[in-house]
Tab-separated table of C-alpha atoms and ligand atoms in Angstrom:
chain	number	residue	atom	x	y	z
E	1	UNK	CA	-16.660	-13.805	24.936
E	2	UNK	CA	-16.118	-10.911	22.852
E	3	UNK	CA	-13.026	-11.187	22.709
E	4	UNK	CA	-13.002	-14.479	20.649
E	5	UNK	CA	-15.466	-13.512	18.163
E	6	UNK	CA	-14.306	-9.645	17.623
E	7	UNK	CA	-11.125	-8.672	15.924
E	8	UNK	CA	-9.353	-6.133	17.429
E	9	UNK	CA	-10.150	-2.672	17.560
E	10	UNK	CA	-8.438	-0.693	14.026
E	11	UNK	CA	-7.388	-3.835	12.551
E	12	UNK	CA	-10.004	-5.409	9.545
E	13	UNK	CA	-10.347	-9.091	7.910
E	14	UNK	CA	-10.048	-8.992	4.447
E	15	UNK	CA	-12.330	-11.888	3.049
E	16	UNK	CA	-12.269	-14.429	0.291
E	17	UNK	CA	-14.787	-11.817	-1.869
E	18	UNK	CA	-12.629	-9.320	-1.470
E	19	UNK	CA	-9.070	-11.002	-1.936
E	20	UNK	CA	-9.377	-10.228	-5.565
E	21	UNK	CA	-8.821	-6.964	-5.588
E	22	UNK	CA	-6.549	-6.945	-3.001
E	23	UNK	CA	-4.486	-9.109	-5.285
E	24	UNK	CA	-5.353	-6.822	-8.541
E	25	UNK	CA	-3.992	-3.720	-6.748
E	26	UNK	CA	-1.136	-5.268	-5.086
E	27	UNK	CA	0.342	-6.810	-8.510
E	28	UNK	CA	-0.438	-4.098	-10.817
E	29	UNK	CA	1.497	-2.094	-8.295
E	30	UNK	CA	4.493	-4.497	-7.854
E	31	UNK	CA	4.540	-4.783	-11.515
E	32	UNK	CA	4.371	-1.137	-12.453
E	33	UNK	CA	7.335	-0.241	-10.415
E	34	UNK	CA	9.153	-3.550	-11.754
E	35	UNK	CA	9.253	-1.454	-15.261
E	36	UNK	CA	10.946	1.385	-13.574
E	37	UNK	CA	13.896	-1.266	-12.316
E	38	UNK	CA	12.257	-1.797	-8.709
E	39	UNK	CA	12.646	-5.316	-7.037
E	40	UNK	CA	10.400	-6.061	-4.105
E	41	UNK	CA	12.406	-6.282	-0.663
E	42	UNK	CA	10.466	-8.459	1.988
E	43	UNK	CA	11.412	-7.022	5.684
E	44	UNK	CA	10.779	-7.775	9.462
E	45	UNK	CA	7.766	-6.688	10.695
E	46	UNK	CA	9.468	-5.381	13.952
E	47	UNK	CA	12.628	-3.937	14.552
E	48	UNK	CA	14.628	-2.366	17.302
E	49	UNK	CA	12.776	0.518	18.938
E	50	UNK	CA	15.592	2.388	18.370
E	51	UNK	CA	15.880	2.208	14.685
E	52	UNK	CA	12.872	4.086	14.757
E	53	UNK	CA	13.434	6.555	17.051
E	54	UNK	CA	16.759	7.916	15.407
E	55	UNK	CA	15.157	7.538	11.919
E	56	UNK	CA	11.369	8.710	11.559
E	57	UNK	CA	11.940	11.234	14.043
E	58	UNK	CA	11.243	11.739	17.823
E	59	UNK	CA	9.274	14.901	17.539
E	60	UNK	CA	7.027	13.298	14.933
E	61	UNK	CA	3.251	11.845	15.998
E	62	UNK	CA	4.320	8.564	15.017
E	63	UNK	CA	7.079	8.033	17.163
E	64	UNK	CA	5.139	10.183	20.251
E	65	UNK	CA	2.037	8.629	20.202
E	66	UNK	CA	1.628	5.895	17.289
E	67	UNK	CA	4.135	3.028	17.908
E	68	UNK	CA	3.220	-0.459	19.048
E	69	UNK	CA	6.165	-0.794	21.628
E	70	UNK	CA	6.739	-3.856	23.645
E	71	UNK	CA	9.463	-5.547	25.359
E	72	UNK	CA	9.670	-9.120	24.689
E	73	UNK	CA	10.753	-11.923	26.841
E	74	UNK	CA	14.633	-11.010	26.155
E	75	UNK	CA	13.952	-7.588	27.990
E	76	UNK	CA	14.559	-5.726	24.150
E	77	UNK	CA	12.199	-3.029	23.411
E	78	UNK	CA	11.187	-3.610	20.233
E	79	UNK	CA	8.290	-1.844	18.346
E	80	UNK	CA	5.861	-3.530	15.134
E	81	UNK	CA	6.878	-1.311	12.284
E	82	UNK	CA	5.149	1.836	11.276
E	83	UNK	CA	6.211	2.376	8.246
E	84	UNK	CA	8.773	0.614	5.714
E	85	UNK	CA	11.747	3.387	4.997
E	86	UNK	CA	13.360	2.346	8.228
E	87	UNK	CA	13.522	-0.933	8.226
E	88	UNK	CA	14.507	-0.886	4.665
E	89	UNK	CA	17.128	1.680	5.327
E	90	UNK	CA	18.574	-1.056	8.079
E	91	UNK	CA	18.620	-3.877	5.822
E	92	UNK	CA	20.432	-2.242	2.752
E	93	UNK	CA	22.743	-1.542	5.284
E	94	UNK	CA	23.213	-4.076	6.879
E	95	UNK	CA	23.467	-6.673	3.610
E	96	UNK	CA	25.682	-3.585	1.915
E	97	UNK	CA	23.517	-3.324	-0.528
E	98	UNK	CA	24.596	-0.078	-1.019
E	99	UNK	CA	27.913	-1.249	-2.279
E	100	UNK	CA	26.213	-2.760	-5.663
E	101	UNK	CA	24.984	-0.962	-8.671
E	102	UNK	CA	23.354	2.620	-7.822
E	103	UNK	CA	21.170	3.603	-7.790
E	104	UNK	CA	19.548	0.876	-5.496
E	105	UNK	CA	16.139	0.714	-6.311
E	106	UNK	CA	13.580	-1.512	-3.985
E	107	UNK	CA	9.829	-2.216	-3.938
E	108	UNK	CA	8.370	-3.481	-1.083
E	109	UNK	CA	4.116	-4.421	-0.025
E	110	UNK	CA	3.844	-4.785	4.028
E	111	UNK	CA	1.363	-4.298	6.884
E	112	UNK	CA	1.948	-1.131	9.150
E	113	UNK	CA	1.194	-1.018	12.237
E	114	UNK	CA	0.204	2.940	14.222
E	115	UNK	CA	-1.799	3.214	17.259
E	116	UNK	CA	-4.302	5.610	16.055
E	117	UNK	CA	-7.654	6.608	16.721
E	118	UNK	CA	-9.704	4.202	13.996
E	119	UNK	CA	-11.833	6.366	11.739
E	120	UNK	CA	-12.499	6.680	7.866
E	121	UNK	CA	-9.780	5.193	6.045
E	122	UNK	CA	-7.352	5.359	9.307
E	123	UNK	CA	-6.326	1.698	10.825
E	124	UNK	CA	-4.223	0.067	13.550
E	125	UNK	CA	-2.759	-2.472	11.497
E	126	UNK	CA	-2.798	-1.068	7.916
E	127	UNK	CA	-1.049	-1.945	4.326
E	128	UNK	CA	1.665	0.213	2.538
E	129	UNK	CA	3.014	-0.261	-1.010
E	130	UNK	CA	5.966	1.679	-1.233
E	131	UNK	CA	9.799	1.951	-3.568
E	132	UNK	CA	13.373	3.758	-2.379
E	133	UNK	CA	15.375	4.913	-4.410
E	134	UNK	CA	19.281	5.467	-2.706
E	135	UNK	CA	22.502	7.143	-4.034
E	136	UNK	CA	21.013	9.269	-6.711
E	137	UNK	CA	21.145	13.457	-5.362
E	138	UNK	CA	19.743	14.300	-9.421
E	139	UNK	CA	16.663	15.797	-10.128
E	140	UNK	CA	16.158	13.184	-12.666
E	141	UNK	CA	15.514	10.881	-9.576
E	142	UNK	CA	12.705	12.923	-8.343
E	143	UNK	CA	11.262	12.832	-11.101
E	144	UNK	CA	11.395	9.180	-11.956
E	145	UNK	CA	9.937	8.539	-8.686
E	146	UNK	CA	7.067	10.988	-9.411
E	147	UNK	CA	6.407	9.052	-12.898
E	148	UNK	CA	6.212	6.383	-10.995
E	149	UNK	CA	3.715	7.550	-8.010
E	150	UNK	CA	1.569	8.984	-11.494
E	151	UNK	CA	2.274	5.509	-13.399
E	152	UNK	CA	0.839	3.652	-10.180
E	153	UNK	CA	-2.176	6.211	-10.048
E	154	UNK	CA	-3.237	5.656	-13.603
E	155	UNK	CA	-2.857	2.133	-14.670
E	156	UNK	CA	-5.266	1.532	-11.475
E	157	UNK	CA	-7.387	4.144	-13.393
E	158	UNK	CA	-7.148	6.625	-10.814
E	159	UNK	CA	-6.776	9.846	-12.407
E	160	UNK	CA	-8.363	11.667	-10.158
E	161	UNK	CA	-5.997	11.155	-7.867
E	162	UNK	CA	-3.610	14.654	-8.043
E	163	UNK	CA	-0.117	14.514	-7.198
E	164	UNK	CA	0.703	17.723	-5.360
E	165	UNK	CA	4.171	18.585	-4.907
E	166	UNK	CA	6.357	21.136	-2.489
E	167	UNK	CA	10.386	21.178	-1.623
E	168	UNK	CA	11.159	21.542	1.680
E	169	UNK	CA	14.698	22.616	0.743
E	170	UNK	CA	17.825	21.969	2.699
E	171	UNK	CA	19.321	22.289	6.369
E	172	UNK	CA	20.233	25.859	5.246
E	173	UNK	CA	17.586	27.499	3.313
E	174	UNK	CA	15.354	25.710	6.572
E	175	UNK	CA	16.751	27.734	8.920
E	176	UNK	CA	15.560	31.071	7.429
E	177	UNK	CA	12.088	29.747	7.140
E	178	UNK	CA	11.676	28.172	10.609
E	179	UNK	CA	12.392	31.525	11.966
E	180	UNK	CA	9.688	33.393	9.196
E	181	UNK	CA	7.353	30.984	10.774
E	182	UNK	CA	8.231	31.258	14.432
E	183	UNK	CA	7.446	34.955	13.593
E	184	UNK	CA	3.963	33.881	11.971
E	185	UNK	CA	2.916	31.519	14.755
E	186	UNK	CA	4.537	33.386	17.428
E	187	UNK	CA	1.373	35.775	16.778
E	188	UNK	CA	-1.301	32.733	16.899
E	189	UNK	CA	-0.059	31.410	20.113
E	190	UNK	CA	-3.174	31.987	21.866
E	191	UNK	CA	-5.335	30.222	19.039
E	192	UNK	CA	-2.999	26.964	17.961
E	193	UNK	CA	-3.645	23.908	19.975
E	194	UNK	CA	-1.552	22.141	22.785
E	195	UNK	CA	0.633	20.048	20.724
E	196	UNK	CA	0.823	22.899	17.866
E	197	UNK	CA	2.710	25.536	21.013
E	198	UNK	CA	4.637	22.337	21.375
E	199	UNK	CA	5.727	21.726	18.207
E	200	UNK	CA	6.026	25.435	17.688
E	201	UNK	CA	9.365	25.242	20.009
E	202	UNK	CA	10.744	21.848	18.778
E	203	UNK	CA	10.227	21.012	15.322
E	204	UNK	CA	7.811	24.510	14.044
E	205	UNK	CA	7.331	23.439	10.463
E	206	UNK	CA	4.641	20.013	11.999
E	207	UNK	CA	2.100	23.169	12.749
E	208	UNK	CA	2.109	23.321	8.949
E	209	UNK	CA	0.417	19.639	9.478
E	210	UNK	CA	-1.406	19.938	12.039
E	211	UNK	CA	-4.964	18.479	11.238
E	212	UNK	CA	-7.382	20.614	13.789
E	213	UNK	CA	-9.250	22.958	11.400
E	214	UNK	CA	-8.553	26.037	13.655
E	215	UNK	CA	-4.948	25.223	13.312
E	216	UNK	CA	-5.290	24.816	9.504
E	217	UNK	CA	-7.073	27.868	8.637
E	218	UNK	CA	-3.601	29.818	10.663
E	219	UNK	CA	-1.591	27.378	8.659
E	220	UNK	CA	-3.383	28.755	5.447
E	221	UNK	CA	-1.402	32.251	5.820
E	222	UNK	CA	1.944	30.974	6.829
E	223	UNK	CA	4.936	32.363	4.569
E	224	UNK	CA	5.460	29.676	1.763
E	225	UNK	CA	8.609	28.251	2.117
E	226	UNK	CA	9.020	28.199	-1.581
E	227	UNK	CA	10.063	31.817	-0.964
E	228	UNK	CA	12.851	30.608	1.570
E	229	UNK	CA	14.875	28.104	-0.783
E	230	UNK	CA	18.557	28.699	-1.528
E	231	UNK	CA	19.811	29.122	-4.989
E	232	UNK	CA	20.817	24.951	-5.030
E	233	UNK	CA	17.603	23.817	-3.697
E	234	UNK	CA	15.460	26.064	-6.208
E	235	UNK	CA	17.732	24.869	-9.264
E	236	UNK	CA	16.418	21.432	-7.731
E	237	UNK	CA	13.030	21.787	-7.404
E	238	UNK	CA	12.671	23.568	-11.371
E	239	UNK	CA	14.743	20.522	-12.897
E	240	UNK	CA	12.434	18.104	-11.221
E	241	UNK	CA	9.254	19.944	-12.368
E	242	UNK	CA	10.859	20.265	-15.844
E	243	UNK	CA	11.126	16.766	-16.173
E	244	UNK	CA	7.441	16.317	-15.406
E	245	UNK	CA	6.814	18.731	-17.782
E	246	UNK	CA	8.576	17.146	-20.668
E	247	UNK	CA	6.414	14.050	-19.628
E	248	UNK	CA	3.123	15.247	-19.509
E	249	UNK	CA	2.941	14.366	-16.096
E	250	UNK	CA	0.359	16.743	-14.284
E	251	UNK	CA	0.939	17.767	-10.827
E	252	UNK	CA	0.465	20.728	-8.733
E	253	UNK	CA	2.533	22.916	-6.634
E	254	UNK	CA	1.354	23.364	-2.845
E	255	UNK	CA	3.547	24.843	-0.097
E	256	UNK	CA	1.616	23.551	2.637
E	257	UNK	CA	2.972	19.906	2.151
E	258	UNK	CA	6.042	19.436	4.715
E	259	UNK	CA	4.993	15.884	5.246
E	260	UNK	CA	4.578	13.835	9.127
E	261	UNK	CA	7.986	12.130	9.365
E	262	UNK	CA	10.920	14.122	9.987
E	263	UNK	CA	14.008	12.556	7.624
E	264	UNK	CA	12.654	14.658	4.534
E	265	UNK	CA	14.846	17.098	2.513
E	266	UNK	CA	13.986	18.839	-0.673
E	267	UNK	CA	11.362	17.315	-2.509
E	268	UNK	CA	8.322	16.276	-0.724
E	269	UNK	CA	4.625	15.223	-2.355
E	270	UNK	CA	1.343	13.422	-1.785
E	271	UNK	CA	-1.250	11.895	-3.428
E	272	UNK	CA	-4.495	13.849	-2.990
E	273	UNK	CA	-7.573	12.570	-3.609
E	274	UNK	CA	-10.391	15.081	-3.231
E	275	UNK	CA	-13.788	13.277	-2.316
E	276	UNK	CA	-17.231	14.393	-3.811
E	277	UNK	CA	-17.946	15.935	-0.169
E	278	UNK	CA	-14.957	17.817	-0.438
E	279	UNK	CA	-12.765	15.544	2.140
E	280	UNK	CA	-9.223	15.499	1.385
E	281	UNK	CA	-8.329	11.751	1.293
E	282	UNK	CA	-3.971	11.191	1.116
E	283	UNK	CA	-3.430	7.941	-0.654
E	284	UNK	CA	0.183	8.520	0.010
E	285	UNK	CA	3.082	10.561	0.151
E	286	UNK	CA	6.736	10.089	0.130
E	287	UNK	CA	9.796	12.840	-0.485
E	288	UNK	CA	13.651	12.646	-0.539
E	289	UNK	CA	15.496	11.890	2.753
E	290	UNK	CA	19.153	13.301	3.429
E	291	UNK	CA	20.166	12.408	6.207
E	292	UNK	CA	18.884	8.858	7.470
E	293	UNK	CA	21.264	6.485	6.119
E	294	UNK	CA	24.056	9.031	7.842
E	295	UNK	CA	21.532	9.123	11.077
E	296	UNK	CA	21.984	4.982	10.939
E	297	UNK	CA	25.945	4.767	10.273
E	298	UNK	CA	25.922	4.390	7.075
E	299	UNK	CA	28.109	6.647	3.950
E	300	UNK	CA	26.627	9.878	3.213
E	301	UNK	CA	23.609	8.608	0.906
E	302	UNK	CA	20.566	9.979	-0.059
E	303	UNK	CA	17.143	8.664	-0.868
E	304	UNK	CA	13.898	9.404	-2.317
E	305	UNK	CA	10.949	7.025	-2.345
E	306	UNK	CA	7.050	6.991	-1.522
E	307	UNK	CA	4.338	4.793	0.312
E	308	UNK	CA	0.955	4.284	-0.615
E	309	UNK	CA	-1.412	3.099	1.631
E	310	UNK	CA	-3.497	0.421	0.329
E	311	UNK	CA	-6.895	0.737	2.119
E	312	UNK	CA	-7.170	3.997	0.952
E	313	UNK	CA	-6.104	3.401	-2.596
E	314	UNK	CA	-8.934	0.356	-3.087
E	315	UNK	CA	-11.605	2.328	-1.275
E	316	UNK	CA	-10.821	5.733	-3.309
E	317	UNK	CA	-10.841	3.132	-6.730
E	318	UNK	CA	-14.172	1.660	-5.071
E	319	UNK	CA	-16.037	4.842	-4.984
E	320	UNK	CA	-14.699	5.794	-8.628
E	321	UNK	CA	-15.752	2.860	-9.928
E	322	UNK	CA	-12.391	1.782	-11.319
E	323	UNK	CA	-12.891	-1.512	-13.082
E	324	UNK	CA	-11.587	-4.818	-11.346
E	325	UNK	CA	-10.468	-7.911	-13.253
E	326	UNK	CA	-13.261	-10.768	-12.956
E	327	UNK	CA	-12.329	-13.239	-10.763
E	328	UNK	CA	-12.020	-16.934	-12.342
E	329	UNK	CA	-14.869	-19.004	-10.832
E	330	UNK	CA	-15.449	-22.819	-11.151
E	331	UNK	CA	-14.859	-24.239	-14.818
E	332	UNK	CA	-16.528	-27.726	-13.774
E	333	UNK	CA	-18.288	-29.432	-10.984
E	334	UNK	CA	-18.236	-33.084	-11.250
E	335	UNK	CA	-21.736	-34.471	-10.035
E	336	UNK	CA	-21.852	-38.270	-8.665
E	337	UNK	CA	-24.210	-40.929	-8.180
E	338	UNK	CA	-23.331	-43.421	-5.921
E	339	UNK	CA	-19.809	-45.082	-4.458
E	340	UNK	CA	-17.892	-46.335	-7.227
E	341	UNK	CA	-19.014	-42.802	-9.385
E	342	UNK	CA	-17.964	-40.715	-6.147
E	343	UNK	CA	-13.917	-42.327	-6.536
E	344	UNK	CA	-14.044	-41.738	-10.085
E	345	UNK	CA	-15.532	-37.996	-9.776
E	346	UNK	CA	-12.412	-37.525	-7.907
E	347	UNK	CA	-10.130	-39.062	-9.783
E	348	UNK	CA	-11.095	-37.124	-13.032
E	349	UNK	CA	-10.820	-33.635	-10.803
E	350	UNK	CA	-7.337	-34.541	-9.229
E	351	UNK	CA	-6.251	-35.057	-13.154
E	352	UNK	CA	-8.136	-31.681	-14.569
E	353	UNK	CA	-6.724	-29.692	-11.750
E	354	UNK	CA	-3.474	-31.023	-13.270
E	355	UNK	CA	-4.338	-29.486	-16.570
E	356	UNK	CA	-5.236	-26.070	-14.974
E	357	UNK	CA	-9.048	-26.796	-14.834
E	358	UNK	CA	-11.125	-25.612	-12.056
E	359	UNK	CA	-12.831	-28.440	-11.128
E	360	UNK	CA	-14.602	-29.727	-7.725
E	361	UNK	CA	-16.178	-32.621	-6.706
E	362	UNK	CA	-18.948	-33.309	-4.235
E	363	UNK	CA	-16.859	-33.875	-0.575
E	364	UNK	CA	-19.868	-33.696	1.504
E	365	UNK	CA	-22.128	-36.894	0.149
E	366	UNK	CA	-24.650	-35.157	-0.951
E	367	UNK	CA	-27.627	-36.699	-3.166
E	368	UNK	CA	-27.524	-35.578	-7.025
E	369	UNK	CA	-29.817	-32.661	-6.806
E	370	UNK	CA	-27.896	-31.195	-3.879
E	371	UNK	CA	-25.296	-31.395	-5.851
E	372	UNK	CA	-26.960	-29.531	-8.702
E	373	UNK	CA	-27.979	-26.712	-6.523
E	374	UNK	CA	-24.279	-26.156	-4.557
E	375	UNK	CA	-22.737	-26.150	-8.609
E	376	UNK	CA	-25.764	-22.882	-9.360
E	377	UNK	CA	-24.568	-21.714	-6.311
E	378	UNK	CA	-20.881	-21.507	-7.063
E	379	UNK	CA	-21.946	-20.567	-10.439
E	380	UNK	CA	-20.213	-23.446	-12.113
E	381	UNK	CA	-19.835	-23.223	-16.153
E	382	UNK	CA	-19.983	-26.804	-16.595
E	383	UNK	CA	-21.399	-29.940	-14.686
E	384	UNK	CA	-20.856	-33.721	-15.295
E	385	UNK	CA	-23.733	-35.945	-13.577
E	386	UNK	CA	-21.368	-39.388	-12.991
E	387	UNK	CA	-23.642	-42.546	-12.745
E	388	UNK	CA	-22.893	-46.348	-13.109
E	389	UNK	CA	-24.103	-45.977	-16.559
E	390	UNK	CA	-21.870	-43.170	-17.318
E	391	UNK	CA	-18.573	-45.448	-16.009
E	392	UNK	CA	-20.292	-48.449	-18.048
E	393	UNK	CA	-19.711	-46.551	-21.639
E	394	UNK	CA	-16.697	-44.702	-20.607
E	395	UNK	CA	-18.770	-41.433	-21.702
E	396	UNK	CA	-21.410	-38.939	-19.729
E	397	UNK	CA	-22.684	-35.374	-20.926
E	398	UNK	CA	-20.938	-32.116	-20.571
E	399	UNK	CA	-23.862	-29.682	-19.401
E	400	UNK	CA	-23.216	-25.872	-19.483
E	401	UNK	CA	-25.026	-24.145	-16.312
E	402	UNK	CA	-26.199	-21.265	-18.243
E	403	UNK	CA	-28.000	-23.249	-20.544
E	404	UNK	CA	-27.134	-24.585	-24.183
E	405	UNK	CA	-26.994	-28.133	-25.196
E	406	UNK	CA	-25.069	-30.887	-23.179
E	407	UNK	CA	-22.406	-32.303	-25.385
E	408	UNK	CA	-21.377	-36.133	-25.014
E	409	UNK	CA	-17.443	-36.341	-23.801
E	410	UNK	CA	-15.194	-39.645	-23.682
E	411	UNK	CA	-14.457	-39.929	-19.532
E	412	UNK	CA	-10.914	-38.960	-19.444
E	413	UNK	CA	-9.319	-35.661	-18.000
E	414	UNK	CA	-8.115	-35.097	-21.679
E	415	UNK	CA	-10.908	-35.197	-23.717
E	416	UNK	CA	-12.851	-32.989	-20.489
E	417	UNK	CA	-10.301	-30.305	-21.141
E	418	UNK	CA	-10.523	-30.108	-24.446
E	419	UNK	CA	-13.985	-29.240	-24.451
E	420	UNK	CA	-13.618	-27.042	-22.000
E	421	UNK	CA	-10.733	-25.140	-23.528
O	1	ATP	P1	-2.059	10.872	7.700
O	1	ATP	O1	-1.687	12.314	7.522
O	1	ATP	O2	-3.300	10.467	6.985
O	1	ATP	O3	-2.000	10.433	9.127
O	1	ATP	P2	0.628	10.030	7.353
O	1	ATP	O4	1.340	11.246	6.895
O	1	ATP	O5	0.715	9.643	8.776
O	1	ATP	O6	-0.911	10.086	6.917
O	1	ATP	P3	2.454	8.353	5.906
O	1	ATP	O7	3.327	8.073	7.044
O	1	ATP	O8	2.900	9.264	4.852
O	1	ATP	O9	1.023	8.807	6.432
O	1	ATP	O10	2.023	6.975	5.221
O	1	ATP	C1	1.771	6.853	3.824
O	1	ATP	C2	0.333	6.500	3.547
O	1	ATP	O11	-0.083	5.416	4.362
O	1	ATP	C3	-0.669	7.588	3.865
O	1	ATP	O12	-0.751	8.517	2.830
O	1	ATP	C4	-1.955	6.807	4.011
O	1	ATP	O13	-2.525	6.533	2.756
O	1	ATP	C5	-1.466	5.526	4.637
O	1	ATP	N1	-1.703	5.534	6.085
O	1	ATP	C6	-0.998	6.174	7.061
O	1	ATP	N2	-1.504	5.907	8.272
O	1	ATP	C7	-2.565	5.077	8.066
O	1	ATP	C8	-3.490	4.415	8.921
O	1	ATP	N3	-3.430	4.544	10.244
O	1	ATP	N4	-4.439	3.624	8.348
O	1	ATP	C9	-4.501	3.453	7.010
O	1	ATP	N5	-3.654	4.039	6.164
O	1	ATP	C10	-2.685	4.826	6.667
O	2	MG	MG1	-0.525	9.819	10.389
């Protein structure tokens, strides 16, 4: 019985009381990135399990162990999405939206879905607010992107939220410092974890990610890879931090960062929240990505873009005590007395509704004072007490709930709303 009464495990209701911010968060964000030039896209929540595979990497903990895979009654395999660059990457090719104006710039606000162990701010089905940016290889676009990530961050007054920023260079400069840390790691082979000796042979720089603290404190002393860039991919990285300089936009520099999926190239960063116990909480992340619109068939293009995920944004703005707009309550309850008052009660809502009042009625034929109490308990600004006498002079009193006098009003939706205005 459970079962019918218990949502499933890493996946959360989000209730009426909390909808509100929910709905604060998600437009501010929408919004904020609509001044940069980003339109919201709106994609399929599963895709083919390939298009994952070839794009977020099949070395990468998402694709080994996170994916919700199925095959459905077709005999496809397809798998719920884990992320959004993907599927987005799929659809701009696939409407050749890549053939219009560049760069392409998209928004987008979906659910996630990773089968992960549930903890603190870690879910099954999650949310992800997120922009790509395609066709730009400038500088200038990592930065804009950053502005925005920092833009996002602040008008939800998180400012304690650091960005902290690292290039992972290219192909080339790569090369030299996968083998610098085969070298390093080689010597910790008897201390890293399973998956680490693992990873250590196919894809060395996820040890830099690895989340066991043994693991983390070897990572600690790993050869920055900073060091390793090539002349192109250094020129990169100082133009994008000049940029942020010129902007006032503070950030910070940490080689650690190479990022869980495996498209990145260049600039990578996330969104670090440090908690008053000293937890490390990532808000998001994002980076640029070479290679996956190549990876997918498309023309050489390249992207940059970020993902935030939403649980841990509103919980991080919780515990700061960022401020929340008030939610609009009810403007007027409309109290009857008896049959004929009950049709009119309606009637006069239906209209003020109309007029962009908040305005209820009683639907559950209750007696007067029942009514009284359920309009305290929505906390009500206004109540109208209809009786036969009331519809007899065409007039009843406005009473405000939190006390003040009751002011006589002609019985039409008009003269209500004028009031109230
Ligand atoms: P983590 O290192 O915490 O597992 P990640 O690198 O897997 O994060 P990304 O793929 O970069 O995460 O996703 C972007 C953001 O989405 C993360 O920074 C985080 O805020 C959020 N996120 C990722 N996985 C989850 C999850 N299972 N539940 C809730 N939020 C998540
Ligand atoms: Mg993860």
């Amino acid at each position: 019985m459970a079962y019918l009464t218990t949502a499933p495990r890493g996946t959360k209701d989000i209730l009426p009381a909390e909808t509100p911010k929910w709905q604060h968060l998600e437009s501010t964000l929408l919004s904020t990135a609509r001044r940069y030039g980003f339109r919201e896209i709106r994609i399929p929540t599963f895709e083919h399990t390939e298009l994952f595979d070839r794009s977020v990497g099949d070395t990468t903990d998402v694709v080994q162990k996170e994916m919700y895979t199925f095959t459905d009654k077709g005999d496809r395999s397809v798998t719920l999405r884990p992320e959004g660059t993907a599927g987005i990457a799929r659809a701009a090719l696939e409407h050749g939206l890549l053939g219009d104006a560049l760069p392409l710039k998209v928004s987008y606000d979906i659910t996630c879905f990773r089968y992960e162990k549930p903890g603190s701010g870690r879910f099954r089905e999650f949310h992800q607010f997120g922009v790509e940016l395609y066709g730009s290889t400038a500088p200038a676009a990592d930065s804009e992107i950053l502005a925005l990530a920092y833009d996002c961050l602040a008008t939800l007054g998180l400012g304690s939220v650091v960005l902290e920023i690292n290039s992972l260079g290219c192909k080339e400069c790569r090369k030299a410092y996968v083998k610098a840390l085969l070298e390093y790691f080689g010597q910790y082979r008897d201390r890293l974890c399973a998956t680490c000796l693992e990873r250590l042979d196919k894809n060395p720089l996820r040890v830099l990610d690895c989340k066991s603290p043994e693991d983390k404190k070897i990572a600690a002393g790993a050869p920055s890879i900073l060091d390793y860039l090539c002349d192109d991919c250094n020129a990169h990285f100082q133009e994008v931090k000049a940029r942020l300089d010129a902007a006032g936009i503070p950030y910070l520099v940490e080689p650690t960062i190479v990022r869980g999926l495996d498209y990145y190239t260049r600039t990578v960063f996330e969104l670090v929240h440090t908690a008053p116990t000293g937890e490390r909480v990532v808000c998001g992340g994002g980076g640029r990505y070479g290679d996956l619109i190549q990876e997918l068939g498309g023309p050489p293009t390249e992207g940059i873009g970020f993902a935030m995920g939403l649980e841990r944004l509103l919980s991080t703005m919780i515990a700061e005590g960022c401020a929340f707009p008030e939610e609009p309550g009810c403007d007027l309850c409309l109290v009857s007395m008896g049959q004929a008052a009950g049709v009119r009660a309606f009637q006069l809502a239906d209209q003020l509704r109309r007029q962009g009042v908040h305005a209820q009625c009683d639907l559950m034929g209750r007696s007067v004072k029942a009514q009284m109490k359920y309009a305290n308990k929505i906390s009500a600004k206004y109540v109208i007490v209809l009786g036969d006498d009331e519809l007899a002079k065409e007039e009843a009193q406005l009473k405000p709930m939190q006390g003040g006098d009751p002011v006589p009003v002609a019985l039409t939706a008009e003269a209500i709303a004028r009031v109230l205005a």
